[in-house]
Tab-separated table of C-alpha atoms and ligand atoms in Angstrom:
chain	number	residue	atom	x	y	z
A	1164	UNK	CA	10.498	20.460	-19.867
A	1165	UNK	CA	13.090	17.744	-20.460
A	1166	UNK	CA	12.337	14.071	-19.760
A	1167	UNK	CA	12.490	13.256	-16.059
A	1168	UNK	CA	15.064	10.480	-16.011
A	1169	UNK	CA	15.553	7.618	-13.586
A	1170	UNK	CA	17.804	9.234	-10.944
A	1171	UNK	CA	20.040	6.159	-10.642
A	1172	UNK	CA	22.394	3.983	-12.669
A	1173	UNK	CA	22.055	0.206	-12.778
A	1174	UNK	CA	24.875	-1.693	-11.085
A	1175	UNK	CA	23.379	-5.154	-10.817
A	1176	UNK	CA	20.685	-6.770	-12.956
A	1177	UNK	CA	18.488	-9.855	-12.882
A	1178	UNK	CA	17.018	-11.617	-15.909
A	1179	UNK	CA	13.397	-11.556	-17.044
A	1180	UNK	CA	12.188	-14.924	-18.370
A	1181	UNK	CA	9.807	-14.919	-21.300
A	1182	UNK	CA	6.729	-17.095	-21.880
A	1183	UNK	CA	4.333	-17.414	-24.829
A	1184	UNK	CA	0.618	-16.593	-24.716
A	1185	UNK	CA	-0.222	-20.310	-25.005
A	1186	UNK	CA	2.043	-21.172	-22.094
A	1187	UNK	CA	0.417	-18.438	-20.031
A	1188	UNK	CA	-3.091	-19.701	-20.824
A	1189	UNK	CA	-2.042	-22.992	-19.286
A	1190	UNK	CA	-0.235	-21.378	-16.344
A	1191	UNK	CA	-3.172	-19.161	-15.300
A	1192	UNK	CA	-5.577	-22.097	-15.468
A	1193	UNK	CA	-3.286	-24.215	-13.285
A	1194	UNK	CA	-3.001	-21.241	-10.895
A	1195	UNK	CA	-6.822	-21.225	-10.608
A	1196	UNK	CA	-6.993	-17.729	-12.138
A	1197	UNK	CA	-5.291	-16.331	-9.052
A	1198	UNK	CA	-2.149	-14.353	-9.882
A	1199	UNK	CA	-0.793	-14.926	-6.351
A	1200	UNK	CA	-0.474	-18.616	-7.259
A	1201	UNK	CA	1.736	-18.056	-10.331
A	1202	UNK	CA	5.489	-18.661	-10.024
A	1203	UNK	CA	7.396	-15.390	-10.256
A	1204	UNK	CA	9.669	-16.763	-12.985
A	1205	UNK	CA	6.586	-17.081	-15.186
A	1206	UNK	CA	5.874	-13.369	-14.901
A	1207	UNK	CA	7.404	-10.903	-17.359
A	1208	UNK	CA	6.590	-7.617	-15.612
A	1209	UNK	CA	5.578	-8.048	-11.998
A	1210	UNK	CA	3.273	-5.300	-10.787
A	1211	UNK	CA	1.652	-7.432	-8.088
A	1212	UNK	CA	2.946	-5.166	-5.376
A	1213	UNK	CA	5.426	-2.458	-4.514
A	1214	UNK	CA	5.929	-4.205	-1.176
A	1215	UNK	CA	9.393	-5.578	-0.490
A	1216	UNK	CA	10.134	-5.465	-4.216
A	1217	UNK	CA	12.233	-2.290	-4.275
A	1218	UNK	CA	15.747	-2.303	-5.670
A	1219	UNK	CA	18.060	-1.503	-2.783
A	1220	UNK	CA	20.819	1.024	-3.373
A	1221	UNK	CA	24.536	0.263	-3.255
A	1222	UNK	CA	24.561	2.191	0.042
A	1223	UNK	CA	21.889	-0.123	1.447
A	1224	UNK	CA	23.802	-3.220	0.321
A	1225	UNK	CA	26.892	-1.787	1.973
A	1226	UNK	CA	24.758	-1.322	5.111
A	1227	UNK	CA	23.865	-5.020	4.940
A	1228	UNK	CA	27.550	-5.815	5.391
A	1229	UNK	CA	27.986	-3.616	8.449
A	1230	UNK	CA	24.776	-4.812	10.138
A	1231	UNK	CA	25.429	-5.574	13.803
A	1232	UNK	CA	23.865	-8.933	14.648
A	1233	UNK	CA	24.092	-8.581	18.435
A	1234	UNK	CA	20.974	-10.031	20.052
A	1235	UNK	CA	20.555	-7.045	22.368
A	1236	UNK	CA	21.645	-3.431	21.994
A	1237	UNK	CA	22.804	-3.757	18.375
A	1238	UNK	CA	24.411	-0.659	16.838
A	1239	UNK	CA	22.161	-1.114	13.846
A	1240	UNK	CA	19.117	-0.753	16.098
A	1241	UNK	CA	20.350	2.562	17.436
A	1242	UNK	CA	20.896	3.892	13.888
A	1243	UNK	CA	17.409	2.643	12.949
A	1244	UNK	CA	15.880	4.242	16.039
A	1245	UNK	CA	17.666	7.562	15.533
A	1246	UNK	CA	16.614	7.795	11.877
A	1247	UNK	CA	12.974	7.195	12.789
A	1248	UNK	CA	13.156	9.630	15.742
A	1249	UNK	CA	14.488	12.289	13.364
A	1250	UNK	CA	11.912	11.745	10.638
A	1251	UNK	CA	8.820	11.282	12.822
A	1252	UNK	CA	9.701	13.241	15.945
A	1253	UNK	CA	8.428	10.220	17.885
A	1254	UNK	CA	10.723	9.156	20.728
A	1255	UNK	CA	9.823	5.460	20.986
A	1256	UNK	CA	10.607	3.050	18.135
A	1257	UNK	CA	9.622	-0.627	18.137
A	1258	UNK	CA	10.971	-2.709	15.238
A	1259	UNK	CA	8.835	-5.496	13.719
A	1260	UNK	CA	9.344	-7.905	10.842
A	1261	UNK	CA	6.762	-6.129	8.664
A	1262	UNK	CA	3.794	-3.778	8.717
A	1263	UNK	CA	1.158	-6.296	9.692
A	1264	UNK	CA	3.196	-7.377	12.715
A	1265	UNK	CA	3.066	-3.758	13.909
A	1266	UNK	CA	-0.684	-3.791	13.342
A	1267	UNK	CA	-1.147	-7.112	15.108
A	1268	UNK	CA	0.620	-5.814	18.194
A	1269	UNK	CA	-1.041	-2.392	18.257
A	1270	UNK	CA	-4.570	-3.707	17.758
A	1271	UNK	CA	-4.088	-6.636	20.107
A	1272	UNK	CA	-3.339	-4.033	22.793
A	1273	UNK	CA	-5.883	-1.348	21.805
A	1274	UNK	CA	-8.605	-3.256	19.932
A	1275	UNK	CA	-11.086	-5.836	21.174
A	1276	UNK	CA	-14.765	-6.632	21.063
A	1277	UNK	CA	-17.110	-3.659	21.006
A	1278	UNK	CA	-14.372	-1.287	19.842
A	1279	UNK	CA	-14.260	0.654	16.577
A	1280	UNK	CA	-11.100	1.583	14.697
A	1281	UNK	CA	-11.811	4.469	12.328
A	1282	UNK	CA	-9.783	5.324	9.255
A	1283	UNK	CA	-9.829	7.012	5.866
A	1284	UNK	CA	-9.451	3.469	4.493
A	1285	UNK	CA	-7.915	0.540	6.340
A	1286	UNK	CA	-5.516	-1.482	4.230
A	1287	UNK	CA	-6.463	-5.186	3.936
A	1288	UNK	CA	-3.959	-6.465	6.531
A	1289	UNK	CA	-4.864	-3.580	8.839
A	1290	UNK	CA	-8.552	-4.395	8.624
A	1291	UNK	CA	-7.829	-8.097	9.144
A	1292	UNK	CA	-5.813	-7.338	12.291
A	1293	UNK	CA	-8.488	-4.960	13.599
A	1294	UNK	CA	-11.095	-7.679	13.067
A	1295	UNK	CA	-8.857	-10.406	14.508
A	1296	UNK	CA	-8.799	-8.403	17.765
A	1297	UNK	CA	-12.616	-8.472	17.796
A	1298	UNK	CA	-12.934	-4.787	16.936
A	1299	UNK	CA	-14.721	-3.361	13.932
A	1300	UNK	CA	-12.911	-1.388	11.220
A	1301	UNK	CA	-14.695	1.691	9.877
A	1302	UNK	CA	-13.691	3.443	6.641
A	1303	UNK	CA	-14.726	7.081	6.395
A	1304	UNK	CA	-13.297	8.093	3.037
A	1305	UNK	CA	-14.172	11.530	1.650
A	1306	UNK	CA	-16.831	11.588	-1.085
A	1307	UNK	CA	-14.490	12.372	-3.996
A	1308	UNK	CA	-12.287	9.419	-3.059
A	1309	UNK	CA	-15.115	7.034	-3.862
A	1310	UNK	CA	-15.452	8.018	-7.517
A	1311	UNK	CA	-12.505	6.804	-9.635
A	1312	UNK	CA	-13.053	9.308	-12.443
A	1313	UNK	CA	-13.214	12.482	-10.319
A	1314	UNK	CA	-10.133	14.699	-10.492
A	1315	UNK	CA	-9.297	16.003	-7.029
A	1316	UNK	CA	-5.926	16.613	-5.383
A	1317	UNK	CA	-6.447	14.727	-2.110
A	1318	UNK	CA	-8.787	11.831	-2.677
A	1319	UNK	CA	-7.317	9.958	0.278
A	1320	UNK	CA	-8.762	12.389	2.840
A	1321	UNK	CA	-10.864	11.168	5.724
A	1322	UNK	CA	-14.372	12.642	5.864
A	1323	UNK	CA	-14.021	14.936	8.896
A	1324	UNK	CA	-17.746	15.455	9.380
A	1325	UNK	CA	-18.402	11.709	9.183
A	1326	UNK	CA	-15.593	11.164	11.696
A	1327	UNK	CA	-17.141	13.504	14.237
A	1328	UNK	CA	-20.628	12.084	13.633
A	1329	UNK	CA	-19.323	8.571	14.092
A	1330	UNK	CA	-17.621	9.482	17.358
A	1331	UNK	CA	-20.830	11.045	18.653
A	1332	UNK	CA	-22.880	8.046	17.566
A	1333	UNK	CA	-20.669	5.304	19.040
A	1334	UNK	CA	-19.040	7.177	21.916
A	1335	UNK	CA	-15.378	8.182	22.110
A	1336	UNK	CA	-14.787	5.570	24.815
A	1337	UNK	CA	-15.401	2.838	22.202
A	1338	UNK	CA	-12.895	4.258	19.712
A	1339	UNK	CA	-9.367	3.468	20.890
A	1340	UNK	CA	-7.759	5.107	17.872
A	1341	UNK	CA	-8.182	6.701	14.494
A	1342	UNK	CA	-5.628	5.668	11.876
A	1343	UNK	CA	-5.004	7.579	8.660
A	1344	UNK	CA	-3.360	5.674	5.826
A	1345	UNK	CA	-0.927	7.770	3.762
A	1346	UNK	CA	-1.128	7.444	0.865
A	1347	UNK	CA	-4.426	5.598	0.776
A	1348	UNK	CA	-3.332	2.269	-0.717
A	1349	UNK	CA	-6.728	0.552	-1.028
A	1350	UNK	CA	-8.370	3.766	-2.186
A	1351	UNK	CA	-6.111	4.221	-5.203
A	1352	UNK	CA	-2.794	5.374	-3.719
A	1353	UNK	CA	-4.357	8.792	-3.294
A	1354	UNK	CA	-2.751	11.313	-0.952
A	1355	UNK	CA	-4.117	12.882	2.222
A	1356	UNK	CA	-3.680	16.628	2.654
A	1357	UNK	CA	-1.935	18.271	5.591
A	1358	UNK	CA	-5.116	20.224	6.289
A	1359	UNK	CA	-7.059	16.972	6.534
A	1360	UNK	CA	-4.535	15.419	8.927
A	1361	UNK	CA	-4.639	18.625	10.967
A	1362	UNK	CA	-8.452	18.598	11.050
A	1363	UNK	CA	-8.578	14.916	11.962
A	1364	UNK	CA	-6.086	15.584	14.741
A	1365	UNK	CA	-8.231	18.449	16.065
A	1366	UNK	CA	-11.347	16.253	16.159
A	1367	UNK	CA	-9.461	13.359	17.753
A	1368	UNK	CA	-7.950	15.647	20.413
A	1369	UNK	CA	-11.384	17.085	21.222
A	1370	UNK	CA	-12.593	13.560	22.080
A	1371	UNK	CA	-9.295	12.334	23.491
A	1372	UNK	CA	-8.841	9.705	20.770
A	1373	UNK	CA	-5.243	9.016	19.723
A	1374	UNK	CA	-4.466	9.647	16.056
A	1375	UNK	CA	-2.143	7.208	14.289
A	1376	UNK	CA	-0.667	7.281	10.820
A	1377	UNK	CA	-0.231	4.187	8.682
A	1378	UNK	CA	2.963	5.632	7.250
A	1379	UNK	CA	3.880	3.065	4.577
A	1380	UNK	CA	4.108	5.760	1.879
A	1381	UNK	CA	4.781	8.831	4.009
A	1382	UNK	CA	7.394	10.216	1.579
A	1383	UNK	CA	5.145	9.889	-1.473
A	1384	UNK	CA	2.328	11.560	0.485
A	1385	UNK	CA	4.651	14.370	1.577
A	1386	UNK	CA	5.725	14.958	-2.010
A	1387	UNK	CA	2.087	15.222	-3.126
A	1388	UNK	CA	1.513	17.807	-0.381
A	1389	UNK	CA	4.494	19.788	-1.648
A	1390	UNK	CA	3.149	19.717	-5.211
A	1391	UNK	CA	-0.549	20.174	-4.539
A	1392	UNK	CA	-1.165	21.984	-1.243
A	1393	UNK	CA	-0.849	25.721	-0.897
A	1394	UNK	CA	1.853	26.863	1.476
A	1395	UNK	CA	4.047	23.778	1.131
A	1396	UNK	CA	5.689	24.426	-2.246
A	1397	UNK	CA	8.875	25.802	-0.682
A	1398	UNK	CA	9.143	23.321	2.181
A	1399	UNK	CA	11.374	20.274	1.933
A	1400	UNK	CA	9.734	16.875	1.878
A	1401	UNK	CA	11.506	16.120	5.157
A	1402	UNK	CA	9.907	19.201	6.764
A	1403	UNK	CA	6.511	18.226	5.403
A	1404	UNK	CA	6.864	14.672	6.732
A	1405	UNK	CA	7.876	16.040	10.131
A	1406	UNK	CA	4.800	18.276	10.239
A	1407	UNK	CA	2.551	15.389	9.218
A	1408	UNK	CA	3.886	13.180	12.012
A	1409	UNK	CA	3.662	16.055	14.508
A	1410	UNK	CA	-0.143	15.789	14.448
A	1411	UNK	CA	-0.073	12.091	15.308
A	1412	UNK	CA	0.347	10.177	18.543
A	1413	UNK	CA	1.992	7.283	16.798
A	1414	UNK	CA	2.466	5.457	13.531
A	1415	UNK	CA	2.898	2.024	12.049
A	1416	UNK	CA	4.981	1.417	8.963
A	1417	UNK	CA	5.908	-1.348	6.605
A	1418	UNK	CA	9.532	-0.725	5.620
A	1419	UNK	CA	8.822	-2.796	2.510
A	1420	UNK	CA	7.323	0.320	0.934
A	1421	UNK	CA	8.918	3.755	1.278
A	1422	UNK	CA	12.009	2.445	3.109
A	1423	UNK	CA	13.211	0.509	0.016
A	1424	UNK	CA	13.731	-2.575	2.160
A	1425	UNK	CA	12.825	-6.145	1.319
A	1426	UNK	CA	11.496	-6.782	4.812
A	1427	UNK	CA	10.815	-4.848	8.010
A	1428	UNK	CA	8.494	-2.504	9.802
A	1429	UNK	CA	8.026	-0.554	13.004
A	1430	UNK	CA	5.707	1.150	15.435
A	1431	UNK	CA	6.753	4.643	16.571
A	1432	UNK	CA	4.924	6.474	19.330
A	1433	UNK	CA	5.001	8.850	22.281
A	1434	UNK	CA	3.077	6.917	24.938
A	1435	UNK	CA	5.506	5.047	27.199
A	1436	UNK	CA	2.807	2.961	28.900
A	1437	UNK	CA	1.384	1.756	25.610
A	1438	UNK	CA	4.922	1.076	24.358
A	1439	UNK	CA	5.538	-1.205	27.328
A	1440	UNK	CA	2.421	-3.230	26.511
A	1441	UNK	CA	3.469	-3.420	22.858
A	1442	UNK	CA	7.001	-4.527	23.753
A	1443	UNK	CA	5.664	-7.275	26.002
A	1444	UNK	CA	3.735	-8.680	23.065
A	1445	UNK	CA	6.675	-8.055	20.749
A	1446	UNK	CA	8.926	-10.276	22.815
A	1447	UNK	CA	6.458	-13.161	22.492
A	1448	UNK	CA	5.733	-12.746	18.800
A	1449	UNK	CA	8.651	-10.927	17.126
A	1450	UNK	CA	11.738	-10.806	19.311
A	1451	UNK	CA	13.739	-8.678	21.695
A	1452	UNK	CA	12.906	-4.931	21.467
A	1453	UNK	CA	16.179	-4.017	19.762
A	1454	UNK	CA	15.612	-6.324	16.794
A	1455	UNK	CA	11.892	-7.167	16.695
A	1456	UNK	CA	11.954	-9.982	14.138
A	1457	UNK	CA	14.659	-8.447	11.974
A	1458	UNK	CA	18.328	-9.124	11.412
A	1459	UNK	CA	20.699	-6.276	12.289
A	1460	UNK	CA	21.457	-5.918	8.586
A	1461	UNK	CA	17.763	-5.303	7.842
A	1462	UNK	CA	17.634	-2.538	10.456
A	1463	UNK	CA	20.647	-0.991	8.760
A	1464	UNK	CA	19.142	-1.174	5.250
A	1465	UNK	CA	15.888	0.370	6.510
A	1466	UNK	CA	17.674	3.249	8.247
A	1467	UNK	CA	19.538	4.069	5.024
A	1468	UNK	CA	16.413	3.650	2.856
A	1469	UNK	CA	14.349	5.991	5.037
A	1470	UNK	CA	16.811	8.786	4.344
A	1471	UNK	CA	17.124	7.968	0.626
A	1472	UNK	CA	13.369	8.101	0.041
A	1473	UNK	CA	13.288	11.758	1.080
A	1474	UNK	CA	15.474	12.691	-1.919
A	1475	UNK	CA	13.268	14.956	-4.010
A	1476	UNK	CA	14.835	13.918	-7.326
A	1477	UNK	CA	13.802	10.390	-6.496
A	1478	UNK	CA	10.270	11.422	-5.500
A	1479	UNK	CA	9.840	13.559	-8.608
A	1480	UNK	CA	10.842	10.575	-10.769
A	1481	UNK	CA	8.703	8.200	-8.722
A	1482	UNK	CA	5.490	10.186	-8.910
A	1483	UNK	CA	6.064	11.160	-12.551
A	1484	UNK	CA	6.759	7.606	-13.712
A	1485	UNK	CA	3.469	6.397	-12.223
A	1486	UNK	CA	1.650	9.334	-13.779
A	1487	UNK	CA	3.298	8.520	-17.132
A	1488	UNK	CA	1.692	5.067	-17.283
A	1489	UNK	CA	-1.633	6.446	-16.127
A	1490	UNK	CA	-1.608	9.185	-18.783
A	1491	UNK	CA	-0.793	6.729	-21.570
A	1492	UNK	CA	-3.690	4.487	-20.587
A	1493	UNK	CA	-6.139	7.343	-20.111
A	1494	UNK	CA	-5.211	8.824	-23.506
A	1495	UNK	CA	-6.132	5.475	-25.117
A	1496	UNK	CA	-9.503	5.418	-23.359
A	1497	UNK	CA	-8.669	2.878	-20.649
A	1498	UNK	CA	-10.629	3.872	-17.519
A	1499	UNK	CA	-8.034	4.596	-14.844
A	1500	UNK	CA	-8.418	6.156	-11.448
A	1501	UNK	CA	-7.809	9.895	-11.714
A	1502	UNK	CA	-5.487	11.466	-10.889
A	1503	UNK	CA	-2.872	8.708	-10.723
A	1504	UNK	CA	-1.763	7.538	-7.291
A	1505	UNK	CA	1.776	7.537	-5.956
A	1506	UNK	CA	2.795	3.911	-6.181
A	1507	UNK	CA	0.302	2.445	-8.588
A	1508	UNK	CA	-2.083	2.864	-11.457
A	1509	UNK	CA	-5.594	1.599	-10.834
A	1510	UNK	CA	-7.787	0.418	-13.691
A	1511	UNK	CA	-11.528	0.683	-13.092
A	1512	UNK	CA	-12.578	-2.851	-14.036
A	1513	UNK	CA	-16.290	-2.213	-13.508
A	1514	UNK	CA	-16.180	0.441	-16.196
A	1515	UNK	CA	-13.798	-1.410	-18.485
A	1516	UNK	CA	-15.724	-4.701	-18.375
A	1517	UNK	CA	-19.394	-3.694	-18.018
A	1518	UNK	CA	-20.469	-7.110	-19.362
A	1519	UNK	CA	-19.119	-8.842	-16.222
A	1520	UNK	CA	-21.378	-8.485	-13.126
A	1521	UNK	CA	-19.655	-7.797	-9.774
A	1522	UNK	CA	-20.369	-11.327	-8.519
A	1523	UNK	CA	-18.280	-12.620	-11.446
A	1524	UNK	CA	-15.331	-10.533	-10.252
A	1525	UNK	CA	-14.511	-8.200	-13.164
A	1526	UNK	CA	-11.291	-7.074	-11.454
A	1527	UNK	CA	-9.960	-10.592	-11.110
A	1528	UNK	CA	-11.025	-11.380	-14.688
A	1529	UNK	CA	-8.968	-8.407	-15.831
A	1530	UNK	CA	-5.973	-9.572	-13.762
A	1531	UNK	CA	-6.122	-12.973	-15.472
A	1532	UNK	CA	-6.445	-11.423	-18.938
A	1533	UNK	CA	-3.522	-9.087	-18.296
A	1534	UNK	CA	-1.359	-12.051	-17.424
A	1535	UNK	CA	-2.402	-14.076	-20.447
A	1536	UNK	CA	-1.936	-11.228	-22.914
A	1537	UNK	CA	1.357	-9.820	-21.672
A	1538	UNK	CA	2.745	-11.820	-18.761
A	1539	UNK	CA	1.951	-8.820	-16.573
A	1540	UNK	CA	0.894	-9.494	-13.003
A	1541	UNK	CA	-1.423	-7.034	-11.259
A	1542	UNK	CA	-3.759	-7.446	-8.324
A	1543	UNK	CA	-7.498	-7.126	-7.858
A	1544	UNK	CA	-8.624	-4.564	-5.293
A	1545	UNK	CA	-12.327	-5.157	-5.394
A	1546	UNK	CA	-14.886	-7.719	-4.368
A	1547	UNK	CA	-12.466	-10.658	-4.300
A	1548	UNK	CA	-10.331	-8.770	-1.783
A	1549	UNK	CA	-13.045	-6.975	0.186
A	1550	UNK	CA	-16.338	-8.697	-0.670
A	1551	UNK	CA	-18.428	-10.165	2.128
A	1552	UNK	CA	-21.536	-12.355	2.130
A	1553	UNK	CA	-24.913	-11.495	3.592
A	1554	UNK	CA	-26.877	-14.020	5.676
A	1555	UNK	CA	-28.243	-15.590	2.476
A	1556	UNK	CA	-24.758	-16.123	1.070
A	1557	UNK	CA	-25.195	-13.333	-1.462
A	1558	UNK	CA	-22.113	-11.261	-2.253
A	1559	UNK	CA	-21.929	-7.802	-0.678
A	1560	UNK	CA	-19.592	-6.221	-3.224
A	1561	UNK	CA	-16.736	-3.842	-2.487
A	1562	UNK	CA	-17.121	-0.125	-3.084
A	1563	UNK	CA	-15.020	-0.315	-6.267
A	1564	UNK	CA	-13.706	-2.978	-8.628
A	1565	UNK	CA	-10.130	-1.940	-9.289
A	1566	UNK	CA	-7.038	-3.614	-10.688
A	1567	UNK	CA	-3.874	-2.244	-9.173
A	1568	UNK	CA	-0.664	-2.114	-11.147
A	1569	UNK	CA	1.846	-1.367	-8.399
A	1570	UNK	CA	5.215	-0.096	-9.533
A	1571	UNK	CA	8.182	-1.551	-7.625
A	1572	UNK	CA	10.591	1.213	-6.621
A	1573	UNK	CA	13.664	1.731	-8.824
A	1574	UNK	CA	13.109	-1.625	-10.606
A	1575	UNK	CA	11.610	-1.044	-14.055
A	1576	UNK	CA	12.695	1.394	-16.755
A	1577	UNK	CA	10.570	3.488	-19.065
A	1578	UNK	CA	10.588	0.830	-21.817
A	1579	UNK	CA	9.198	-1.767	-19.405
A	1580	UNK	CA	6.389	0.638	-18.625
A	1581	UNK	CA	5.831	1.370	-22.334
A	1582	UNK	CA	5.414	-2.377	-22.883
A	1583	UNK	CA	2.814	-2.544	-20.080
A	1584	UNK	CA	0.851	0.309	-21.659
A	1585	UNK	CA	0.949	-1.357	-25.099
A	1586	UNK	CA	-0.378	-4.669	-23.735
A	1587	UNK	CA	-3.235	-3.031	-21.838
A	1588	UNK	CA	-4.270	-0.800	-24.717
A	1589	UNK	CA	-4.312	-3.781	-27.097
A	1590	UNK	CA	-6.289	-5.833	-24.576
A	1591	UNK	CA	-8.841	-3.047	-24.100
A	1592	UNK	CA	-9.692	-3.307	-27.796
A	1593	UNK	CA	-10.838	-6.913	-27.289
A	1594	UNK	CA	-12.340	-6.401	-23.858
A	1595	UNK	CA	-15.694	-8.064	-24.599
A	1596	UNK	CA	-13.890	-11.418	-24.954
A	1597	UNK	CA	-12.807	-11.366	-21.307
A	1598	UNK	CA	-14.900	-13.775	-19.213
A	1599	UNK	CA	-16.056	-13.446	-15.615
A	1600	UNK	CA	-14.861	-15.814	-12.873
A	1601	UNK	CA	-16.405	-17.918	-10.106
A	1602	UNK	CA	-14.826	-18.892	-6.792
A	1603	UNK	CA	-14.281	-22.627	-6.225
A	1604	UNK	CA	-12.320	-22.339	-2.947
A	1605	UNK	CA	-11.849	-19.519	-0.439
A	1606	UNK	CA	-10.282	-19.039	2.992
A	1607	UNK	CA	-12.108	-17.240	5.791
A	1608	UNK	CA	-9.766	-14.230	6.072
A	1609	UNK	CA	-7.811	-12.459	3.321
A	1610	UNK	CA	-9.302	-14.884	0.809
A	1611	UNK	CA	-7.801	-13.187	-2.245
A	1612	UNK	CA	-4.336	-14.551	-1.449
A	1613	UNK	CA	-5.347	-18.190	-1.785
A	1614	UNK	CA	-8.739	-18.224	-3.527
A	1615	UNK	CA	-9.232	-20.574	-6.458
A	1616	UNK	CA	-11.423	-19.551	-9.352
A	1617	UNK	CA	-12.647	-20.820	-12.700
A	1618	UNK	CA	-14.087	-19.167	-15.765
A	1619	UNK	CA	-17.833	-18.577	-15.502
A	1620	UNK	CA	-20.058	-19.711	-18.346
B	415	PLP	C1	1.721	-3.005	2.902
B	415	PLP	C2	0.847	-2.254	3.777
B	415	PLP	C3	0.601	-2.674	5.092
B	415	PLP	C4	1.116	-3.996	5.635
B	415	PLP	O1	2.500	-4.120	5.576
B	415	PLP	P1	3.210	-5.543	5.347
B	415	PLP	O2	4.661	-5.208	5.434
B	415	PLP	O3	2.806	-6.031	4.004
B	415	PLP	O4	2.774	-6.446	6.423
B	415	PLP	C5	-0.189	-1.871	5.878
B	415	PLP	N1	-0.725	-0.746	5.420
B	415	PLP	C6	-0.514	-0.306	4.167
B	415	PLP	C7	-1.113	0.983	3.717
B	415	PLP	C8	0.268	-1.040	3.305
B	415	PLP	O5	0.459	-0.610	2.066
């Protein structure tokens, strides 16, 4: 087969600024070994996140110019609403300024003390919003999803048996919703199968629990279903997405992911009564229901992006380019999560740095080393992000210690990715020199964003 090429031409570019290894040693120290605290201009290849970092298309930029900035009843809102109605089949669309604002509103209405929100894996902001409402977030990931080295097609699936057991144990009346994250960001960008969504929907219906989809990467998930699930090979990605949404009562989405937008999000749903409660909160926290914290031009860019992401040439390139990096690393013996996820490659830091104990944050140590060696910025998805303390102040580590290299959409070319692979492979050869880290400051919630660390002795 011929090389799968980037299905776009570059019309506008921005410079990359270069730093030396010595400069980066100084920069990471001053940033307290937290990559979130580094200035973007000091990063050569920025794989911190695929969120809001997409390159917008010329069509989206044109949409920016025709955005209707009317406070109420903007044309751009109606195009946004119609696009989401068409893709999800959900009649009610509530715009928000980003994914977590959707979560905040939904869980403020449905969550609360004594309630449980069940999921395949809650993303960090989702979990934080569940917990902020007083409810408890429960991850019921399938067994194969918990082992980074296991090859399986749908490692993002929710464990259906565990779901039903949990409902029976806690009582359906204490579970206001089940939310399935597609693809499973915190669990390695792994997809969820249609069968699994169907099964989860059947269980939820049996107990009268609404099923929601965290739809940030719905198009990538749909493409994986097309490629990996029997019976979907001849369906369009749009048809697959429509079927996926048909099993759900509602969804939340961050438009900063699969909508190629730099900001934005929404809640879509069927339940008019719930929508009214959400809109009442929306007006206090985000804005009037036809703009919800966004400018008209953002609504326009999102509407255009949501249609562009369903282009199968794009999705083929997207999934293949992630796989390309993953394959290069795996071939050189770097332990990566298998198979590669949709939007990111995940390095298994526990396996790569066995000399660093989990309470010295091997993932974060790897993030720091990656920056020093190549100016590459990744993010830890491990015990810095998800760790908790027991009553004696001892770390309860996360399930896995991963470093995520998220690939911004349509931003980097193959040679950028080749450079990333070269740096990591070189670094892996000197892995025993990488030192563990200790926390010197941490916030109560979402500590990884602002934590300060130092090298452990
Ligand atoms: C990014 C993300 C969110 C939160 O969206 P923001 O726009 O960053 O607030 C929620 N869930 C998943 C799966 C995500 O990837």
